[in-house]
Amino acid sequence: MVKGMGGWRLEHTYAALPPLFHTRVAPTPVATPEYVVFNAPLATALGLDAVALDSADGAAIFGGNALPDGASPLAQAYAGHQFGHFTGLGDGRAILLGEQITPDGRRVDIQLKGGGPTPYSRRGDGRAALGPMLRELVISEAMHALGIPTSRSLAVVSTGEPVYRERPLPGAVLTRVAASHLRVGTFEWVAAHRDTPALVALADYAIQRHYPEVAADATPYRAFFAAVVERQARLIAQWQCVGFIHGVMNTDNMSIAGETIDYGPCAFMDAYDPDTVFSSIDSGGRYRYAHQLGIAQWNLTRLAEALLPLFSDDEGAAVTFAQEALTRFRDRFHAYWLDLMRGKLGLVTAEPDDAALADALLAWMQQTRADFTNTFRMLARVDDVSALAGADTAFGAWYAQWQARLAREARPLADAVALMQASSPAIIPRNHKVEEALTAAAERADMAPLERLLAALARPFDHVNVPPEFASPAPEDAGPYRTFCGT
Ligand code: AMP
Ligand code: MG
């Protein structure tokens, strides 16, 4: 341990759950831990001493070579449906150091991803490559700046050791910060063991940690499930409204706290196409953009099945409740989606035809392969959007409806513009820019493109100072973008 250094306030409530849920295991030291990125503002927000940690001692901690004060490392056990198939999993390359208590009283997991093998590694090496870990850092920090619940990334440390994939790649460890790493798959794990006391312990723990307001409910486990459903409905609506595609929405990658977690083959779409899928292993398009709602509902159904014994002693009543809650999920998603879409169209009031108005714009975007981000951005540029309406008949027809709708709001145009700009980002992590930055960093140790990218992504709603290099999609002749599972 590096004693007295760094401002750590680590606690270990997860470790107090029944033994079924974890195995104690320490990170495996690496050859030469060196920072590639240290997220000092996040460290400060967590109550950590960013100055002291921005050092060789700090890199030793985030590389797994030294334990911070009060750490008690473990790997979490869970199961999951991967592409629809049930498997026992667990942290095969992630090690939880503990739960940091932040100055504002939050409790967050501090986890090393790529920290070495664990009893759950199966045939994996417990390690991670630099490119994918930087990718998780870039996308998760971008999601945070977009106001979308997500795990955060505190540091990426290179290990000085190769990892062997299709070819040798530089190894790295990512330090991940999350509200927790409880997953739908954690509940599936205990349900598969048919251990009701452990299921109750886990549910009580999740309630206490993430949904304390439901503890006093007359039927707390039902209220808990309804609350998880509510947060997922909002999260998926937020994804859809920025064009984010998670890419591997297995039940082990869905957080009970409602954060975006387990960044792998995720990406943002450029041209609007609901069938967009980036992941090289998702040949069936199971996790394509248009399926994210249905898949989230499918995953929540697996959670409901695990929780069924807690909903009611009467199985029929338990199933009826679960079905109602799952039906509500779609309604709640649609309500959140419509709210966000209204903002993107500059609308504050509600009219019955608003969903149709938004759908008509999306249909035009799909037909013309319009860029998702830039189309919404353009709506706030009064001259550009009216010029397009004059030049494109189909768009012009939609534009006339939209203008009539805006006129019924009877608000100053400037207010509508401000709302549109606050509701639609100018900057998203464009795939070709992410690739460019990762390649420069991982293959040439050139950090400048990554630094520029991170700086731009930190201010996505600044529509005035938009660095042109991050504002356009890749040229169409770049071909379809492919992502690979984050290994
Ligand atoms: P993911 O697709 O990243 O969510 O990972 C699915 C499962 O595979 C999780 O249990 C991971 O811990 C495990 N896993 C992924 N990569 C590795 C690796 N290199 N070594 C060991 N386990 C791994
Ligand atoms: Mg996972």
Coordinates of C-alpha atoms and ligand atoms in Angstrom, one line a residue:
M1 CA 0.0 0.0 0.0
V2 CA 1.0 3.6 -0.6
K3 CA 0.2 4.9 2.9
G4 CA -1.5 8.2 3.5
M5 CA -1.4 9.2 -0.2
G6 CA -4.2 10.3 -2.5
G7 CA -7.2 11.2 -0.4
W8 CA -8.8 7.7 -0.6
R9 CA -11.9 7.0 1.4
L10 CA -12.7 3.4 0.4
E11 CA -15.5 1.3 1.9
H12 CA -16.6 -2.2 1.0
T13 CA -20.3 -2.7 1.3
Y14 CA -20.5 -5.0 -1.7
A15 CA -18.0 -7.4 -0.1
A16 CA -20.5 -7.8 2.8
L17 CA -23.0 -9.6 0.5
P18 CA -23.1 -13.4 0.7
P19 CA -19.8 -15.1 -0.6
L20 CA -21.7 -16.2 -3.8
F21 CA -21.2 -12.7 -5.2
H22 CA -17.4 -12.3 -5.3
T23 CA -13.9 -13.8 -5.0
R24 CA -11.1 -11.9 -3.4
V25 CA -8.3 -11.4 -5.8
A26 CA -5.6 -8.7 -6.1
P27 CA -4.5 -7.0 -9.3
T28 CA -1.5 -8.6 -11.0
P29 CA 1.4 -6.1 -11.2
V30 CA 2.6 -4.9 -14.6
A31 CA 6.0 -4.2 -16.0
T32 CA 6.1 -0.4 -16.3
P33 CA 2.9 1.4 -15.3
E34 CA 2.8 4.8 -17.0
Y35 CA 0.0 7.3 -17.4
V36 CA -1.5 7.7 -20.9
V37 CA -4.4 9.8 -19.5
F38 CA -5.1 10.9 -16.0
N39 CA -8.5 12.6 -15.5
A40 CA -7.5 15.2 -12.9
P41 CA -10.9 17.0 -12.8
L42 CA -12.7 13.7 -12.1
A43 CA -10.1 12.8 -9.4
T44 CA -10.8 16.1 -7.7
A45 CA -14.5 15.6 -7.9
L46 CA -14.1 12.2 -6.2
G47 CA -12.2 13.8 -3.3
L48 CA -8.9 12.4 -4.5
D49 CA -5.6 14.4 -4.4
A50 CA -5.1 15.0 -8.1
V51 CA -1.7 16.5 -7.6
A52 CA -0.3 13.7 -5.5
L53 CA -1.8 11.0 -7.8
D54 CA -0.4 12.6 -11.0
S55 CA 2.9 10.9 -10.3
A56 CA 4.7 7.6 -10.6
D57 CA 3.0 6.4 -7.3
G58 CA -0.4 7.3 -8.8
A59 CA 0.4 5.4 -12.0
A60 CA 1.5 2.4 -9.9
I61 CA -2.0 2.4 -8.2
F62 CA -3.9 2.7 -11.5
G63 CA -1.7 0.0 -13.1
G64 CA -2.4 -2.4 -10.3
N65 CA 1.2 -2.4 -8.9
A66 CA 0.3 -0.8 -5.6
L67 CA -3.0 -0.8 -3.6
P68 CA -4.4 2.5 -2.5
D69 CA -5.1 3.1 1.2
G70 CA -8.0 1.0 2.4
A71 CA -8.4 -1.1 -0.8
S72 CA -9.7 -4.6 -0.5
P73 CA -9.7 -5.9 -4.0
L74 CA -12.2 -8.5 -5.4
A75 CA -13.8 -9.7 -8.6
Q76 CA -17.5 -9.7 -8.8
A77 CA -19.5 -12.8 -9.9
Y78 CA -22.5 -12.5 -12.3
A79 CA -24.2 -14.3 -15.1
G80 CA -25.6 -12.9 -18.3
H81 CA -27.4 -13.6 -21.5
Q82 CA -24.9 -13.0 -24.3
F83 CA -26.6 -12.6 -27.7
G84 CA -29.6 -14.4 -26.1
H85 CA -27.6 -17.3 -24.5
F86 CA -27.3 -17.7 -20.8
T87 CA -23.8 -18.1 -19.3
G88 CA -22.0 -17.8 -16.0
L89 CA -19.6 -14.9 -16.2
G90 CA -18.0 -12.6 -13.6
D91 CA -15.2 -10.1 -13.7
G92 CA -12.7 -11.8 -15.9
R93 CA -10.4 -8.9 -16.1
A94 CA -11.9 -6.3 -13.8
I95 CA -10.9 -5.8 -10.2
L96 CA -12.9 -3.7 -7.7
L97 CA -10.6 -1.8 -5.3
G98 CA -13.5 -0.5 -3.2
E99 CA -16.2 2.1 -3.0
Q100 CA -14.9 5.7 -2.8
I101 CA -17.0 8.1 -0.7
T102 CA -17.0 11.4 -2.5
P103 CA -17.1 14.9 -0.9
D104 CA -20.7 15.2 -2.0
G105 CA -21.6 12.0 -0.2
R106 CA -21.8 9.6 -3.2
R107 CA -20.5 6.1 -3.1
V108 CA -18.8 5.0 -6.3
D109 CA -17.0 1.8 -7.4
I110 CA -13.3 2.2 -8.3
Q111 CA -12.4 -0.6 -10.6
L112 CA -9.4 -1.6 -12.6
K113 CA -10.3 -3.0 -16.0
G114 CA -7.5 -5.1 -17.4
G115 CA -6.1 -5.6 -13.9
G116 CA -5.1 -9.2 -14.4
P117 CA -6.7 -12.7 -14.3
T118 CA -9.4 -13.7 -11.8
P119 CA -11.2 -17.0 -11.1
Y120 CA -13.8 -15.8 -13.7
S121 CA -11.3 -15.3 -16.6
R122 CA -12.2 -18.5 -18.3
R123 CA -9.8 -18.6 -21.3
G124 CA -9.1 -14.9 -21.2
D125 CA -5.8 -13.3 -20.1
G126 CA -7.4 -10.8 -17.8
R127 CA -5.8 -8.0 -19.7
A128 CA -6.8 -5.2 -22.0
A129 CA -5.3 -3.4 -25.0
L130 CA -4.5 0.3 -25.0
G131 CA -6.7 1.3 -28.0
P132 CA -10.0 -0.1 -26.6
M133 CA -9.3 1.3 -23.1
L134 CA -8.7 4.8 -24.6
R135 CA -11.8 4.3 -26.6
E136 CA -13.8 3.6 -23.4
L137 CA -12.3 6.7 -21.9
V138 CA -13.2 8.9 -24.8
I139 CA -16.8 7.6 -25.3
S140 CA -17.7 7.5 -21.6
E141 CA -16.4 11.0 -20.9
A142 CA -18.2 12.2 -24.0
M143 CA -21.4 10.6 -22.7
H144 CA -21.0 12.3 -19.4
A145 CA -20.6 15.7 -21.1
L146 CA -23.7 15.0 -23.1
G147 CA -25.6 14.6 -19.8
I148 CA -26.2 10.9 -20.2
P149 CA -25.7 8.6 -17.1
T150 CA -22.5 6.7 -17.5
S151 CA -19.6 5.1 -15.8
R152 CA -16.6 7.5 -15.9
S153 CA -12.9 7.0 -16.7
L154 CA -10.3 8.1 -14.2
A155 CA -7.1 6.9 -15.8
V156 CA -5.6 4.9 -18.6
V157 CA -2.2 3.4 -17.7
S158 CA 0.0 1.6 -20.2
T159 CA 1.5 -1.5 -18.8
G160 CA 4.7 -1.9 -20.8
E161 CA 3.5 -5.4 -21.6
P162 CA 2.0 -6.7 -24.9
V163 CA -1.4 -8.4 -25.0
Y164 CA -1.9 -11.0 -27.7
R165 CA -5.0 -10.6 -29.8
E166 CA -4.9 -11.1 -33.6
R167 CA -1.5 -9.4 -33.3
P168 CA 0.5 -8.1 -30.3
L169 CA -0.9 -4.8 -29.0
P170 CA 0.3 -2.5 -26.2
G171 CA -1.4 -3.4 -22.9
A172 CA -3.3 -1.0 -20.6
V173 CA -5.4 -0.7 -17.5
L174 CA -8.5 1.5 -17.4
T175 CA -9.7 2.8 -14.0
R176 CA -13.5 2.9 -14.2
V177 CA -15.7 4.8 -11.8
A178 CA -19.4 3.8 -11.6
A179 CA -22.4 4.2 -9.3
S180 CA -21.9 0.4 -8.9
H181 CA -21.3 -2.6 -11.1
L182 CA -24.6 -4.3 -10.2
R183 CA -26.0 -5.7 -13.4
V184 CA -29.1 -7.5 -14.6
G185 CA -26.7 -10.4 -14.8
T186 CA -25.9 -10.1 -11.0
F187 CA -29.6 -10.9 -10.4
E188 CA -29.6 -13.7 -13.0
W189 CA -26.5 -15.2 -11.2
V190 CA -28.3 -15.5 -7.9
A191 CA -31.5 -16.6 -9.4
A192 CA -29.7 -19.4 -11.2
H193 CA -28.4 -20.6 -7.8
R194 CA -32.0 -20.6 -6.5
D195 CA -30.7 -19.0 -3.3
T196 CA -33.6 -16.9 -2.1
P197 CA -31.9 -15.4 1.0
A198 CA -29.0 -14.3 -1.3
L199 CA -31.5 -12.8 -3.7
V200 CA -33.2 -10.9 -1.0
A201 CA -29.8 -9.6 0.3
L202 CA -28.9 -8.5 -3.2
A203 CA -32.2 -6.7 -3.8
D204 CA -32.1 -5.0 -0.4
Y205 CA -28.5 -3.9 -1.2
A206 CA -29.5 -2.5 -4.6
I207 CA -32.4 -0.7 -3.1
Q208 CA -30.3 0.8 -0.3
R209 CA -27.5 1.8 -2.7
H210 CA -29.5 3.1 -5.7
Y211 CA -33.2 3.4 -4.9
P212 CA -33.5 4.2 -1.1
E213 CA -36.8 5.9 -1.8
V214 CA -38.5 2.6 -2.5
A215 CA -37.5 1.0 0.8
A216 CA -40.5 2.3 2.6
D217 CA -42.9 1.2 -0.1
A218 CA -45.6 -1.4 0.9
T219 CA -44.2 -3.7 -1.9
P220 CA -40.5 -2.5 -2.0
Y221 CA -39.3 -5.2 -4.6
R222 CA -42.1 -4.3 -7.0
A223 CA -41.3 -0.6 -6.5
F224 CA -37.6 -1.4 -7.0
F225 CA -38.3 -3.1 -10.4
A226 CA -40.5 -0.3 -11.5
A227 CA -37.8 2.2 -10.6
V228 CA -35.1 0.3 -12.6
V229 CA -37.5 0.2 -15.5
E230 CA -38.0 3.9 -15.3
R231 CA -34.3 4.7 -15.3
Q232 CA -33.7 2.4 -18.2
A233 CA -36.5 4.0 -20.2
R234 CA -34.9 7.4 -19.7
L235 CA -31.4 6.1 -20.5
I236 CA -32.4 4.4 -23.8
A237 CA -34.3 7.5 -24.8
Q238 CA -31.2 9.6 -24.2
W239 CA -29.1 7.1 -26.3
Q240 CA -31.6 7.3 -29.2
C241 CA -31.7 11.1 -29.2
V242 CA -27.9 11.4 -29.7
G243 CA -27.6 8.4 -32.1
F244 CA -25.6 6.3 -29.6
I245 CA -25.4 2.5 -30.3
H246 CA -24.2 0.5 -27.4
G247 CA -23.4 -2.5 -29.6
V248 CA -23.4 -5.3 -27.0
M249 CA -26.5 -4.9 -24.8
N250 CA -26.1 -8.3 -23.1
T251 CA -27.8 -8.6 -19.7
D252 CA -24.4 -8.5 -18.0
N253 CA -23.8 -5.1 -19.6
M254 CA -27.0 -3.5 -18.2
S255 CA -26.5 -1.6 -15.0
I256 CA -29.1 -1.7 -12.2
A257 CA -28.2 1.9 -11.4
G258 CA -29.2 3.0 -14.9
E259 CA -25.8 4.0 -16.1
T260 CA -24.3 3.2 -19.5
I261 CA -21.6 0.6 -18.8
D262 CA -19.3 -1.8 -20.5
Y263 CA -18.2 0.1 -23.5
G264 CA -17.1 -2.2 -26.2
P265 CA -18.1 -2.0 -29.8
C266 CA -20.2 1.1 -29.2
A267 CA -20.3 4.0 -31.7
F268 CA -22.4 7.0 -32.7
M269 CA -24.1 7.0 -36.0
D270 CA -23.5 9.6 -38.6
A271 CA -26.1 9.2 -41.4
Y272 CA -29.5 8.4 -39.9
D273 CA -30.3 4.8 -40.5
P274 CA -32.3 2.8 -37.9
D275 CA -30.6 -0.4 -39.0
T276 CA -27.1 0.9 -38.2
V277 CA -25.0 -1.7 -36.5
F278 CA -21.2 -1.2 -36.0
S279 CA -20.1 -4.3 -34.1
S280 CA -18.2 -6.9 -36.2
I281 CA -19.6 -9.7 -34.1
D282 CA -23.3 -8.6 -34.4
S283 CA -23.9 -10.1 -37.8
G284 CA -27.7 -10.5 -37.1
G285 CA -28.1 -6.9 -36.1
R286 CA -29.5 -7.9 -32.7
Y287 CA -28.1 -4.7 -31.1
R288 CA -28.8 -2.3 -34.0
Y289 CA -30.0 1.2 -33.3
A290 CA -33.7 0.5 -33.9
H291 CA -33.5 -2.6 -31.6
Q292 CA -32.1 -1.0 -28.5
L293 CA -35.6 -0.4 -27.0
G294 CA -36.7 -3.9 -27.6
I295 CA -33.5 -5.4 -26.3
A296 CA -33.6 -3.3 -23.2
Q297 CA -37.1 -4.6 -22.6
W298 CA -35.9 -8.2 -23.2
N299 CA -33.1 -7.6 -20.7
L300 CA -35.6 -6.2 -18.1
T301 CA -37.7 -9.3 -18.7
R302 CA -34.7 -11.4 -17.6
L303 CA -34.4 -9.2 -14.5
A304 CA -38.2 -9.6 -13.8
E305 CA -37.8 -13.4 -14.0
A306 CA -35.0 -13.3 -11.5
L307 CA -37.0 -11.1 -9.1
L308 CA -40.3 -13.0 -9.5
P309 CA -40.2 -14.7 -6.1
L310 CA -40.0 -11.3 -4.5
F311 CA -42.9 -9.8 -6.3
S312 CA -45.5 -12.1 -4.7
D313 CA -45.9 -15.6 -3.1
D314 CA -48.5 -16.2 -5.8
E315 CA -46.7 -16.8 -9.1
G316 CA -49.6 -15.7 -11.2
A317 CA -49.8 -12.4 -9.4
A318 CA -46.1 -11.9 -9.7
V319 CA -46.2 -12.6 -13.5
T320 CA -49.1 -10.2 -13.9
F321 CA -47.2 -7.4 -12.1
A322 CA -44.1 -8.0 -14.1
Q323 CA -45.9 -7.9 -17.4
E324 CA -47.6 -4.7 -16.5
A325 CA -44.3 -3.1 -15.5
L326 CA -42.7 -4.2 -18.7
T327 CA -45.5 -2.8 -20.8
R328 CA -45.1 0.4 -19.0
F329 CA -41.4 0.5 -20.0
R330 CA -42.3 1.2 -23.6
D331 CA -44.7 3.9 -22.7
R332 CA -42.2 5.5 -20.4
F333 CA -39.5 5.3 -23.0
H334 CA -41.8 7.0 -25.5
A335 CA -42.6 9.7 -23.1
Y336 CA -38.9 10.5 -22.4
W337 CA -38.1 10.2 -26.1
L338 CA -40.9 12.6 -27.0
D339 CA -39.8 15.1 -24.4
L340 CA -36.2 15.0 -25.7
M341 CA -37.4 15.3 -29.3
R342 CA -39.6 18.3 -28.5
G343 CA -36.5 20.0 -27.1
K344 CA -34.6 19.2 -30.3
L345 CA -37.4 20.8 -32.3
G346 CA -37.5 23.8 -30.0
L347 CA -40.9 23.0 -28.6
V348 CA -42.0 23.5 -25.0
T349 CA -45.7 22.8 -25.2
A350 CA -47.3 19.4 -26.1
E351 CA -49.5 18.8 -29.0
P352 CA -50.9 15.3 -30.0
D353 CA -49.1 15.4 -33.4
D354 CA -45.6 16.1 -32.0
A355 CA -44.4 12.5 -32.3
A356 CA -45.6 12.4 -35.9
L357 CA -43.7 15.6 -36.6
A358 CA -40.5 14.2 -35.2
D359 CA -41.0 10.9 -37.0
A360 CA -41.5 12.7 -40.3
L361 CA -38.2 14.5 -39.9
L362 CA -36.5 11.2 -39.1
A363 CA -38.1 9.6 -42.2
W364 CA -36.7 12.4 -44.4
M365 CA -33.3 12.0 -42.8
Q366 CA -33.4 8.2 -43.5
Q367 CA -34.4 8.7 -47.1
T368 CA -31.7 11.3 -47.7
R369 CA -29.0 9.7 -45.4
A370 CA -28.8 13.0 -43.6
D371 CA -26.3 13.2 -40.8
F372 CA -28.2 12.8 -37.5
T373 CA -26.2 15.3 -35.4
N374 CA -25.8 17.9 -38.1
T375 CA -29.5 17.9 -39.1
F376 CA -30.6 18.7 -35.6
R377 CA -27.8 21.2 -35.3
M378 CA -29.0 22.9 -38.5
L379 CA -32.5 23.3 -37.2
A380 CA -31.2 26.0 -34.9
R381 CA -29.5 27.9 -37.7
V382 CA -32.5 29.9 -39.0
D383 CA -31.0 30.9 -42.4
D384 CA -29.5 27.5 -43.3
V385 CA -32.7 25.6 -42.5
S386 CA -34.9 27.9 -44.5
A387 CA -32.5 27.8 -47.4
L388 CA -32.7 24.0 -47.3
A389 CA -36.5 24.2 -47.2
G390 CA -36.4 26.2 -50.4
A391 CA -34.0 23.8 -52.1
D392 CA -35.5 20.4 -51.1
T393 CA -39.2 19.9 -51.7
A394 CA -39.6 17.0 -49.3
F395 CA -37.8 18.9 -46.5
G396 CA -39.7 22.0 -47.4
A397 CA -43.0 20.3 -46.7
W398 CA -41.8 19.2 -43.3
Y399 CA -40.4 22.6 -42.6
A400 CA -43.7 24.3 -43.3
Q401 CA -45.4 22.1 -40.7
W402 CA -42.7 22.7 -38.2
Q403 CA -42.8 26.4 -38.6
A404 CA -46.6 26.4 -38.1
R405 CA -46.1 24.3 -35.0
L406 CA -43.4 26.7 -33.7
A407 CA -45.7 29.7 -34.4
R408 CA -48.4 28.2 -32.2
E409 CA -46.0 28.2 -29.3
A410 CA -46.1 32.0 -29.4
R411 CA -42.5 32.3 -28.0
P412 CA -39.6 34.4 -29.2
L413 CA -37.6 32.5 -31.9
A414 CA -34.5 33.1 -29.9
D415 CA -35.9 31.0 -27.0
A416 CA -36.7 28.1 -29.4
V417 CA -33.1 28.4 -30.8
A418 CA -31.6 28.3 -27.4
L419 CA -33.7 25.3 -26.5
M420 CA -32.6 23.5 -29.7
Q421 CA -29.0 24.2 -29.0
A422 CA -29.3 22.9 -25.4
S423 CA -31.0 19.8 -26.6
S424 CA -28.8 18.7 -29.5
P425 CA -25.0 18.5 -29.4
A426 CA -22.8 20.1 -31.9
I427 CA -20.0 17.6 -31.2
I428 CA -20.2 13.9 -30.8
P429 CA -17.3 11.4 -30.9
R430 CA -17.2 10.9 -34.7
N431 CA -16.0 7.4 -35.5
H432 CA -13.2 8.5 -37.8
K433 CA -11.9 11.1 -35.4
V434 CA -11.9 8.6 -32.5
E435 CA -10.0 6.1 -34.6
E436 CA -7.6 8.8 -35.7
A437 CA -6.9 9.8 -32.1
L438 CA -6.6 6.3 -30.8
T439 CA -4.2 5.3 -33.6
A440 CA -2.0 8.3 -33.0
A441 CA -1.9 7.6 -29.3
A442 CA -1.6 3.8 -29.3
E443 CA 0.7 3.4 -32.3
R444 CA 2.8 6.6 -32.4
A445 CA 2.6 7.8 -28.8
D446 CA 1.3 11.1 -30.4
M447 CA -1.2 12.4 -27.8
A448 CA -2.1 15.7 -29.5
P449 CA -5.1 14.4 -31.5
L450 CA -6.6 12.7 -28.5
E451 CA -6.1 15.8 -26.4
R452 CA -7.9 17.9 -29.0
L453 CA -10.7 15.4 -29.3
L454 CA -11.2 15.2 -25.5
A455 CA -11.3 19.0 -25.2
A456 CA -13.9 19.2 -27.9
L457 CA -16.1 16.4 -26.5
A458 CA -16.0 18.1 -23.1
R459 CA -18.2 21.0 -24.5
P460 CA -20.7 19.3 -26.8
F461 CA -23.4 22.0 -26.5
D462 CA -21.2 24.9 -27.4
H463 CA -22.7 25.7 -30.8
V464 CA -20.6 28.8 -31.3
N465 CA -17.0 27.5 -31.1
V466 CA -17.3 24.3 -33.0
P467 CA -13.9 23.0 -34.2
P468 CA -14.6 22.2 -37.9
E469 CA -12.5 19.0 -37.7
F470 CA -15.0 17.4 -35.3
A471 CA -18.2 18.7 -37.0
S472 CA -18.5 16.6 -40.1
P473 CA -19.0 12.9 -40.7
A474 CA -16.4 10.8 -42.4
P475 CA -16.4 11.1 -46.2
E476 CA -18.9 8.5 -47.6
D477 CA -16.0 6.8 -49.5
A478 CA -14.5 5.9 -46.1
G479 CA -16.7 2.8 -46.3
P480 CA -18.8 1.3 -43.4
Y481 CA -17.4 1.7 -39.9
R482 CA -16.7 -1.5 -38.0
T483 CA -16.1 -1.9 -34.3
F484 CA -14.6 -4.8 -32.5
C485 CA -15.4 -6.1 -29.0
G486 CA -13.4 -4.2 -26.6
T487 CA -10.7 -6.8 -26.0
Ligands
AMP1 P1 -17.6 -7.9 -22.2 O1 -18.1 -8.4 -23.6 O2 -16.4 -7.0 -22.3 O3 -18.7 -7.4 -21.4 O4 -17.1 -9.2 -21.5 C1 -17.8 -10.4 -21.3 C2 -17.1 -11.3 -20.3 O5 -15.9 -11.7 -20.8 C3 -16.9 -10.6 -18.9 O6 -17.1 -11.6 -18.0 C4 -15.5 -10.2 -19.0 O7 -14.9 -10.2 -17.7 C5 -14.9 -11.3 -19.8 N1 -13.6 -10.9 -20.5 C6 -13.5 -10.1 -21.6 N2 -12.3 -10.0 -22.0 C7 -11.5 -10.7 -21.2 C8 -10.1 -11.0 -21.0 N3 -9.2 -10.5 -21.9 N4 -9.7 -11.8 -20.0 C9 -10.6 -12.4 -19.2 N5 -11.9 -12.2 -19.3 C10 -12.4 -11.4 -20.2
MG2 MG -19.5 -6.9 -19.8

